[in-house]
Amino acid sequence: MPKTISLLSDYDAAKGAAKAVILSDGLVVYPTDTLYGLGCSALSKKAVGKIYLAKKREGRKPLSIIAADYAMLLEYCEVSPAQERILHSLLPGPYTFILPLRKKLPVSPTLSIGVRVPEHMFMRQIAAELKLPIVSTSANISGEEEAAEAEGLDAAVLKAADLVIDGGRCQYAKGSTVIDLIKMKVLRMGAVRKGDRFELG
């Protein structure tokens, strides 16, 4: 079993350990505002390959990324003025936005990518300090039950991980809402922050 560190009782140790694992091409299970995620450096082909194996996920299905902030999102994605207005109205938040890539990444065999800037600060801070995007995919075998708290994590995923960050129960306890900003439509309704509206017209 991987080492588990409580974010609630030892934030600095959790941050240091997560950064070290990511820099060594390892896998981290971490809390977000929606569900627990399984992540690594989105720039490492080796680490990304480990995630596909751990999740038993088809290689042609892209993985999403967490960007530290809007500036990092712009570094990797093309954004039109219309897309920018939507992003500024909803980020950070419990949403995954499909956007065109500026450059090819190991996480996507296509020219588009799902990007998150979650409300939960932890992985955004890791991404900011390491100056790289982090893979954002639910910490479960593809098609199996997702986890909103560390106690519900799948044993097979835990076996593949190098570190677990326990942040307690996730705020929304459901998957992110996926919004395709290329086709301007909602692909999956999931978590929605109170008061948010999707004006995609």
PDB file of C-alpha atoms in Angstrom:
ATOM      1  CA  MET A   1       0.000   0.000   0.000  1.00  0.00           C
ATOM      2  CA  PRO A   2       1.241   3.525  -0.744  1.00  0.00           C
ATOM      3  CA  LYS A   3       2.089   6.045   1.952  1.00  0.00           C
ATOM      4  CA  THR A   4      -0.920   8.154   3.026  1.00  0.00           C
ATOM      5  CA  ILE A   5      -0.550  11.723   4.295  1.00  0.00           C
ATOM      6  CA  SER A   6      -3.403  13.748   5.751  1.00  0.00           C
ATOM      7  CA  LEU A   7      -3.809  17.112   4.084  1.00  0.00           C
ATOM      8  CA  LEU A   8      -5.817  18.319   7.055  1.00  0.00           C
ATOM      9  CA  SER A   9      -3.128  17.633   9.666  1.00  0.00           C
ATOM     10  CA  ASP A  10       0.124  18.011   7.669  1.00  0.00           C
ATOM     11  CA  TYR A  11      -0.343  20.206   4.602  1.00  0.00           C
ATOM     12  CA  ASP A  12       3.348  21.001   4.096  1.00  0.00           C
ATOM     13  CA  ALA A  13       4.418  17.350   4.292  1.00  0.00           C
ATOM     14  CA  ALA A  14       1.646  16.401   1.851  1.00  0.00           C
ATOM     15  CA  LYS A  15       2.743  19.122  -0.572  1.00  0.00           C
ATOM     16  CA  GLY A  16       6.411  18.184  -0.396  1.00  0.00           C
ATOM     17  CA  ALA A  17       5.734  14.476  -0.840  1.00  0.00           C
ATOM     18  CA  ALA A  18       3.352  15.042  -3.765  1.00  0.00           C
ATOM     19  CA  LYS A  19       5.866  17.243  -5.578  1.00  0.00           C
ATOM     20  CA  ALA A  20       8.630  14.677  -5.097  1.00  0.00           C
ATOM     21  CA  VAL A  21       6.475  11.825  -6.439  1.00  0.00           C
ATOM     22  CA  ILE A  22       5.368  13.823  -9.475  1.00  0.00           C
ATOM     23  CA  LEU A  23       8.926  14.881 -10.310  1.00  0.00           C
ATOM     24  CA  SER A  24      10.017  11.228 -10.177  1.00  0.00           C
ATOM     25  CA  ASP A  25       7.295  10.125 -12.668  1.00  0.00           C
ATOM     26  CA  GLY A  26       5.185   8.604  -9.898  1.00  0.00           C
ATOM     27  CA  LEU A  27       1.416   8.570  -9.345  1.00  0.00           C
ATOM     28  CA  VAL A  28      -0.452  10.524  -6.654  1.00  0.00           C
ATOM     29  CA  VAL A  29      -4.035  10.060  -5.477  1.00  0.00           C
ATOM     30  CA  TYR A  30      -5.344  13.456  -4.391  1.00  0.00           C
ATOM     31  CA  PRO A  31      -8.564  15.241  -3.359  1.00  0.00           C
ATOM     32  CA  THR A  32     -10.294  17.831  -5.530  1.00  0.00           C
ATOM     33  CA  ASP A  33     -13.525  19.788  -5.184  1.00  0.00           C
ATOM     34  CA  THR A  34     -15.381  17.019  -7.066  1.00  0.00           C
ATOM     35  CA  LEU A  35     -13.833  13.551  -6.545  1.00  0.00           C
ATOM     36  CA  TYR A  36     -10.499  11.960  -5.706  1.00  0.00           C
ATOM     37  CA  GLY A  37      -8.156  12.072  -8.663  1.00  0.00           C
ATOM     38  CA  LEU A  38      -5.188  10.055  -9.876  1.00  0.00           C
ATOM     39  CA  GLY A  39      -2.428  12.255 -11.199  1.00  0.00           C
ATOM     40  CA  CYS A  40       1.115  12.692 -12.417  1.00  0.00           C
ATOM     41  CA  SER A  41       3.051  15.116 -14.586  1.00  0.00           C
ATOM     42  CA  ALA A  42       1.022  15.661 -17.761  1.00  0.00           C
ATOM     43  CA  LEU A  43       4.324  16.250 -19.581  1.00  0.00           C
ATOM     44  CA  SER A  44       5.792  12.811 -18.752  1.00  0.00           C
ATOM     45  CA  LYS A  45       4.999  10.099 -21.279  1.00  0.00           C
ATOM     46  CA  LYS A  46       6.274   7.462 -18.834  1.00  0.00           C
ATOM     47  CA  ALA A  47       4.067   8.635 -15.954  1.00  0.00           C
ATOM     48  CA  VAL A  48       1.007   9.086 -18.173  1.00  0.00           C
ATOM     49  CA  GLY A  49       1.480   5.503 -19.408  1.00  0.00           C
ATOM     50  CA  LYS A  50       1.320   4.309 -15.798  1.00  0.00           C
ATOM     51  CA  ILE A  51      -2.064   6.009 -15.353  1.00  0.00           C
ATOM     52  CA  TYR A  52      -3.529   4.320 -18.438  1.00  0.00           C
ATOM     53  CA  LEU A  53      -2.338   0.962 -17.063  1.00  0.00           C
ATOM     54  CA  ALA A  54      -3.624   1.654 -13.542  1.00  0.00           C
ATOM     55  CA  LYS A  55      -7.087   2.640 -14.804  1.00  0.00           C
ATOM     56  CA  LYS A  56      -7.193  -0.049 -17.545  1.00  0.00           C
ATOM     57  CA  ARG A  57      -8.104   2.809 -19.866  1.00  0.00           C
ATOM     58  CA  GLU A  58      -7.913   2.740 -23.650  1.00  0.00           C
ATOM     59  CA  GLY A  59      -4.904   4.693 -24.911  1.00  0.00           C
ATOM     60  CA  ARG A  60      -6.950   6.581 -27.475  1.00  0.00           C
ATOM     61  CA  LYS A  61      -9.130   8.145 -24.769  1.00  0.00           C
ATOM     62  CA  PRO A  62      -7.601  11.461 -23.651  1.00  0.00           C
ATOM     63  CA  LEU A  63      -6.988  12.321 -20.002  1.00  0.00           C
ATOM     64  CA  SER A  64      -7.759  15.749 -18.559  1.00  0.00           C
ATOM     65  CA  ILE A  65      -5.292  18.081 -16.879  1.00  0.00           C
ATOM     66  CA  ILE A  66      -5.313  20.471 -13.935  1.00  0.00           C
ATOM     67  CA  ALA A  67      -3.871  23.891 -14.660  1.00  0.00           C
ATOM     68  CA  ALA A  68      -2.693  26.044 -11.764  1.00  0.00           C
ATOM     69  CA  ASP A  69      -4.574  29.061 -13.074  1.00  0.00           C
ATOM     70  CA  TYR A  70      -5.861  30.757 -16.209  1.00  0.00           C
ATOM     71  CA  ALA A  71      -2.330  31.759 -17.277  1.00  0.00           C
ATOM     72  CA  MET A  72      -1.204  28.109 -17.310  1.00  0.00           C
ATOM     73  CA  LEU A  73      -4.380  27.111 -19.174  1.00  0.00           C
ATOM     74  CA  LEU A  74      -3.463  29.660 -21.872  1.00  0.00           C
ATOM     75  CA  GLU A  75       0.052  28.220 -22.103  1.00  0.00           C
ATOM     76  CA  TYR A  76      -1.370  24.884 -23.317  1.00  0.00           C
ATOM     77  CA  CYS A  77      -4.715  25.776 -24.916  1.00  0.00           C
ATOM     78  CA  GLU A  78      -6.023  28.075 -27.631  1.00  0.00           C
ATOM     79  CA  VAL A  79      -8.812  30.301 -26.303  1.00  0.00           C
ATOM     80  CA  SER A  80     -11.116  32.534 -28.352  1.00  0.00           C
ATOM     81  CA  PRO A  81     -12.748  35.693 -26.906  1.00  0.00           C
ATOM     82  CA  ALA A  82     -16.094  33.854 -26.580  1.00  0.00           C
ATOM     83  CA  GLN A  83     -14.425  30.936 -24.776  1.00  0.00           C
ATOM     84  CA  GLU A  84     -12.505  33.337 -22.563  1.00  0.00           C
ATOM     85  CA  ARG A  85     -15.710  34.985 -21.310  1.00  0.00           C
ATOM     86  CA  ILE A  86     -17.112  31.592 -20.270  1.00  0.00           C
ATOM     87  CA  LEU A  87     -13.882  30.487 -18.610  1.00  0.00           C
ATOM     88  CA  HIS A  88     -13.596  33.715 -16.626  1.00  0.00           C
ATOM     89  CA  SER A  89     -17.190  33.373 -15.415  1.00  0.00           C
ATOM     90  CA  LEU A  90     -16.808  29.761 -14.217  1.00  0.00           C
ATOM     91  CA  LEU A  91     -13.183  29.260 -13.133  1.00  0.00           C
ATOM     92  CA  PRO A  92     -12.007  28.123 -10.710  1.00  0.00           C
ATOM     93  CA  GLY A  93     -14.879  25.678 -10.348  1.00  0.00           C
ATOM     94  CA  PRO A  94     -16.135  22.064 -10.564  1.00  0.00           C
ATOM     95  CA  TYR A  95     -15.905  22.017 -14.368  1.00  0.00           C
ATOM     96  CA  THR A  96     -13.821  20.375 -17.090  1.00  0.00           C
ATOM     97  CA  PHE A  97     -13.525  22.419 -20.280  1.00  0.00           C
ATOM     98  CA  ILE A  98     -12.672  20.867 -23.648  1.00  0.00           C
ATOM     99  CA  LEU A  99     -10.340  23.202 -25.522  1.00  0.00           C
ATOM    100  CA  PRO A 100      -7.965  23.048 -28.517  1.00  0.00           C
ATOM    101  CA  LEU A 101      -4.348  22.267 -27.640  1.00  0.00           C
ATOM    102  CA  ARG A 102      -1.523  24.656 -28.526  1.00  0.00           C
ATOM    103  CA  LYS A 103       0.957  21.768 -28.444  1.00  0.00           C
ATOM    104  CA  LYS A 104       0.746  17.988 -28.344  1.00  0.00           C
ATOM    105  CA  LEU A 105       0.752  16.416 -24.875  1.00  0.00           C
ATOM    106  CA  PRO A 106       1.184  12.745 -23.807  1.00  0.00           C
ATOM    107  CA  VAL A 107      -2.298  12.878 -22.203  1.00  0.00           C
ATOM    108  CA  SER A 108      -4.154  13.309 -25.498  1.00  0.00           C
ATOM    109  CA  PRO A 109      -3.837  11.566 -28.878  1.00  0.00           C
ATOM    110  CA  THR A 110      -6.068  14.326 -30.303  1.00  0.00           C
ATOM    111  CA  LEU A 111      -5.636  18.074 -30.740  1.00  0.00           C
ATOM    112  CA  SER A 112      -8.009  18.873 -27.871  1.00  0.00           C
ATOM    113  CA  ILE A 113      -7.833  18.453 -24.106  1.00  0.00           C
ATOM    114  CA  GLY A 114     -10.033  18.593 -21.009  1.00  0.00           C
ATOM    115  CA  VAL A 115      -8.781  21.237 -18.576  1.00  0.00           C
ATOM    116  CA  ARG A 116      -9.686  21.816 -14.940  1.00  0.00           C
ATOM    117  CA  VAL A 117      -8.904  24.688 -12.594  1.00  0.00           C
ATOM    118  CA  PRO A 118     -10.629  23.241  -9.513  1.00  0.00           C
ATOM    119  CA  GLU A 119     -11.838  25.189  -6.503  1.00  0.00           C
ATOM    120  CA  HIS A 120      -9.729  22.902  -4.296  1.00  0.00           C
ATOM    121  CA  MET A 121      -6.331  24.599  -4.004  1.00  0.00           C
ATOM    122  CA  PHE A 122      -3.997  21.658  -3.337  1.00  0.00           C
ATOM    123  CA  MET A 123      -3.189  20.361  -6.831  1.00  0.00           C
ATOM    124  CA  ARG A 124      -3.380  23.872  -8.272  1.00  0.00           C
ATOM    125  CA  GLN A 125      -0.624  24.839  -5.852  1.00  0.00           C
ATOM    126  CA  ILE A 126       1.429  21.771  -6.836  1.00  0.00           C
ATOM    127  CA  ALA A 127       1.009  22.650 -10.532  1.00  0.00           C
ATOM    128  CA  ALA A 128       2.018  26.267  -9.842  1.00  0.00           C
ATOM    129  CA  GLU A 129       5.133  25.354  -7.864  1.00  0.00           C
ATOM    130  CA  LEU A 130       6.264  22.687 -10.347  1.00  0.00           C
ATOM    131  CA  LYS A 131       5.288  24.915 -13.310  1.00  0.00           C
ATOM    132  CA  LEU A 132       3.553  22.041 -15.107  1.00  0.00           C
ATOM    133  CA  PRO A 133       0.018  20.697 -15.604  1.00  0.00           C
ATOM    134  CA  ILE A 134      -1.080  17.655 -13.582  1.00  0.00           C
ATOM    135  CA  VAL A 135      -3.112  14.758 -14.962  1.00  0.00           C
ATOM    136  CA  SER A 136      -6.683  14.898 -13.658  1.00  0.00           C
ATOM    137  CA  THR A 137      -8.615  11.631 -13.893  1.00  0.00           C
ATOM    138  CA  SER A 138     -10.851   9.961 -11.332  1.00  0.00           C
ATOM    139  CA  ALA A 139      -9.034   7.544  -9.032  1.00  0.00           C
ATOM    140  CA  ASN A 140     -10.831   4.391 -10.157  1.00  0.00           C
ATOM    141  CA  ILE A 141     -10.679   1.647 -12.758  1.00  0.00           C
ATOM    142  CA  SER A 142     -12.400   2.979 -15.897  1.00  0.00           C
ATOM    143  CA  GLY A 143     -16.132   2.337 -15.607  1.00  0.00           C
ATOM    144  CA  GLU A 144     -15.977   1.431 -11.907  1.00  0.00           C
ATOM    145  CA  GLU A 145     -17.213   3.440  -8.915  1.00  0.00           C
ATOM    146  CA  GLU A 146     -15.552   6.778  -8.219  1.00  0.00           C
ATOM    147  CA  ALA A 147     -14.471   7.905  -4.741  1.00  0.00           C
ATOM    148  CA  ALA A 148     -15.415  11.094  -2.876  1.00  0.00           C
ATOM    149  CA  GLU A 149     -13.298  10.159   0.152  1.00  0.00           C
ATOM    150  CA  ALA A 150     -10.044   8.273   0.688  1.00  0.00           C
ATOM    151  CA  GLU A 151     -11.797   5.362   2.409  1.00  0.00           C
ATOM    152  CA  GLY A 152     -13.683   4.579  -0.813  1.00  0.00           C
ATOM    153  CA  LEU A 153     -10.622   4.284  -3.062  1.00  0.00           C
ATOM    154  CA  ASP A 154     -10.280   1.186  -5.224  1.00  0.00           C
ATOM    155  CA  ALA A 155      -7.634  -1.303  -4.029  1.00  0.00           C
ATOM    156  CA  ALA A 156      -6.228  -1.766  -7.539  1.00  0.00           C
ATOM    157  CA  VAL A 157      -5.722   1.989  -7.949  1.00  0.00           C
ATOM    158  CA  LEU A 158      -4.110   2.203  -4.498  1.00  0.00           C
ATOM    159  CA  LYS A 159      -1.719  -0.562  -5.509  1.00  0.00           C
ATOM    160  CA  ALA A 160      -0.622   1.443  -8.556  1.00  0.00           C
ATOM    161  CA  ALA A 161      -0.207   4.729  -6.654  1.00  0.00           C
ATOM    162  CA  ASP A 162       2.990   5.913  -4.966  1.00  0.00           C
ATOM    163  CA  LEU A 163       1.261   8.322  -2.577  1.00  0.00           C
ATOM    164  CA  VAL A 164      -2.250   9.054  -1.279  1.00  0.00           C
ATOM    165  CA  ILE A 165      -3.192  12.518  -0.046  1.00  0.00           C
ATOM    166  CA  ASP A 166      -6.206  12.257   2.261  1.00  0.00           C
ATOM    167  CA  GLY A 167      -8.158  15.511   2.237  1.00  0.00           C
ATOM    168  CA  GLY A 168     -11.372  14.205   3.740  1.00  0.00           C
ATOM    169  CA  ARG A 169     -14.661  14.172   1.831  1.00  0.00           C
ATOM    170  CA  CYS A 170     -14.706  16.102  -1.449  1.00  0.00           C
ATOM    171  CA  GLN A 171     -16.892  19.226  -1.469  1.00  0.00           C
ATOM    172  CA  TYR A 172     -19.256  18.229  -4.304  1.00  0.00           C
ATOM    173  CA  ALA A 173     -18.791  14.434  -4.067  1.00  0.00           C
ATOM    174  CA  LYS A 174     -19.626  13.956  -7.756  1.00  0.00           C
ATOM    175  CA  GLY A 175     -17.819  14.201 -11.084  1.00  0.00           C
ATOM    176  CA  SER A 176     -17.163  17.537 -12.768  1.00  0.00           C
ATOM    177  CA  THR A 177     -19.535  18.945 -15.352  1.00  0.00           C
ATOM    178  CA  VAL A 178     -17.828  18.599 -18.753  1.00  0.00           C
ATOM    179  CA  ILE A 179     -18.301  21.531 -21.126  1.00  0.00           C
ATOM    180  CA  ASP A 180     -17.043  21.320 -24.708  1.00  0.00           C
ATOM    181  CA  LEU A 181     -16.006  24.866 -25.608  1.00  0.00           C
ATOM    182  CA  ILE A 182     -15.107  23.816 -29.158  1.00  0.00           C
ATOM    183  CA  LYS A 183     -18.665  22.651 -29.960  1.00  0.00           C
ATOM    184  CA  MET A 184     -20.181  24.918 -27.297  1.00  0.00           C
ATOM    185  CA  LYS A 185     -22.245  22.265 -25.535  1.00  0.00           C
ATOM    186  CA  VAL A 186     -22.410  20.460 -22.199  1.00  0.00           C
ATOM    187  CA  LEU A 187     -21.182  16.878 -22.626  1.00  0.00           C
ATOM    188  CA  ARG A 188     -21.876  15.677 -19.064  1.00  0.00           C
ATOM    189  CA  MET A 189     -23.813  17.223 -16.217  1.00  0.00           C
ATOM    190  CA  GLY A 190     -22.078  16.696 -12.922  1.00  0.00           C
ATOM    191  CA  ALA A 191     -21.197  19.038 -10.083  1.00  0.00           C
ATOM    192  CA  VAL A 192     -22.475  22.606 -10.475  1.00  0.00           C
ATOM    193  CA  ARG A 193     -21.668  25.494  -8.174  1.00  0.00           C
ATOM    194  CA  LYS A 194     -24.755  27.286  -6.872  1.00  0.00           C
ATOM    195  CA  GLY A 195     -25.559  30.320  -8.975  1.00  0.00           C
ATOM    196  CA  ASP A 196     -23.439  29.351 -11.998  1.00  0.00           C
ATOM    197  CA  ARG A 197     -25.044  29.536 -15.456  1.00  0.00           C
ATOM    198  CA  PHE A 198     -23.780  28.041 -18.709  1.00  0.00           C
ATOM    199  CA  GLU A 199     -24.307  30.656 -21.401  1.00  0.00           C
ATOM    200  CA  LEU A 200     -22.851  28.872 -24.409  1.00  0.00           C
ATOM    201  CA  GLY A 201     -24.769  30.613 -27.174  1.00  0.00           C
TER     202      GLY A 201
END
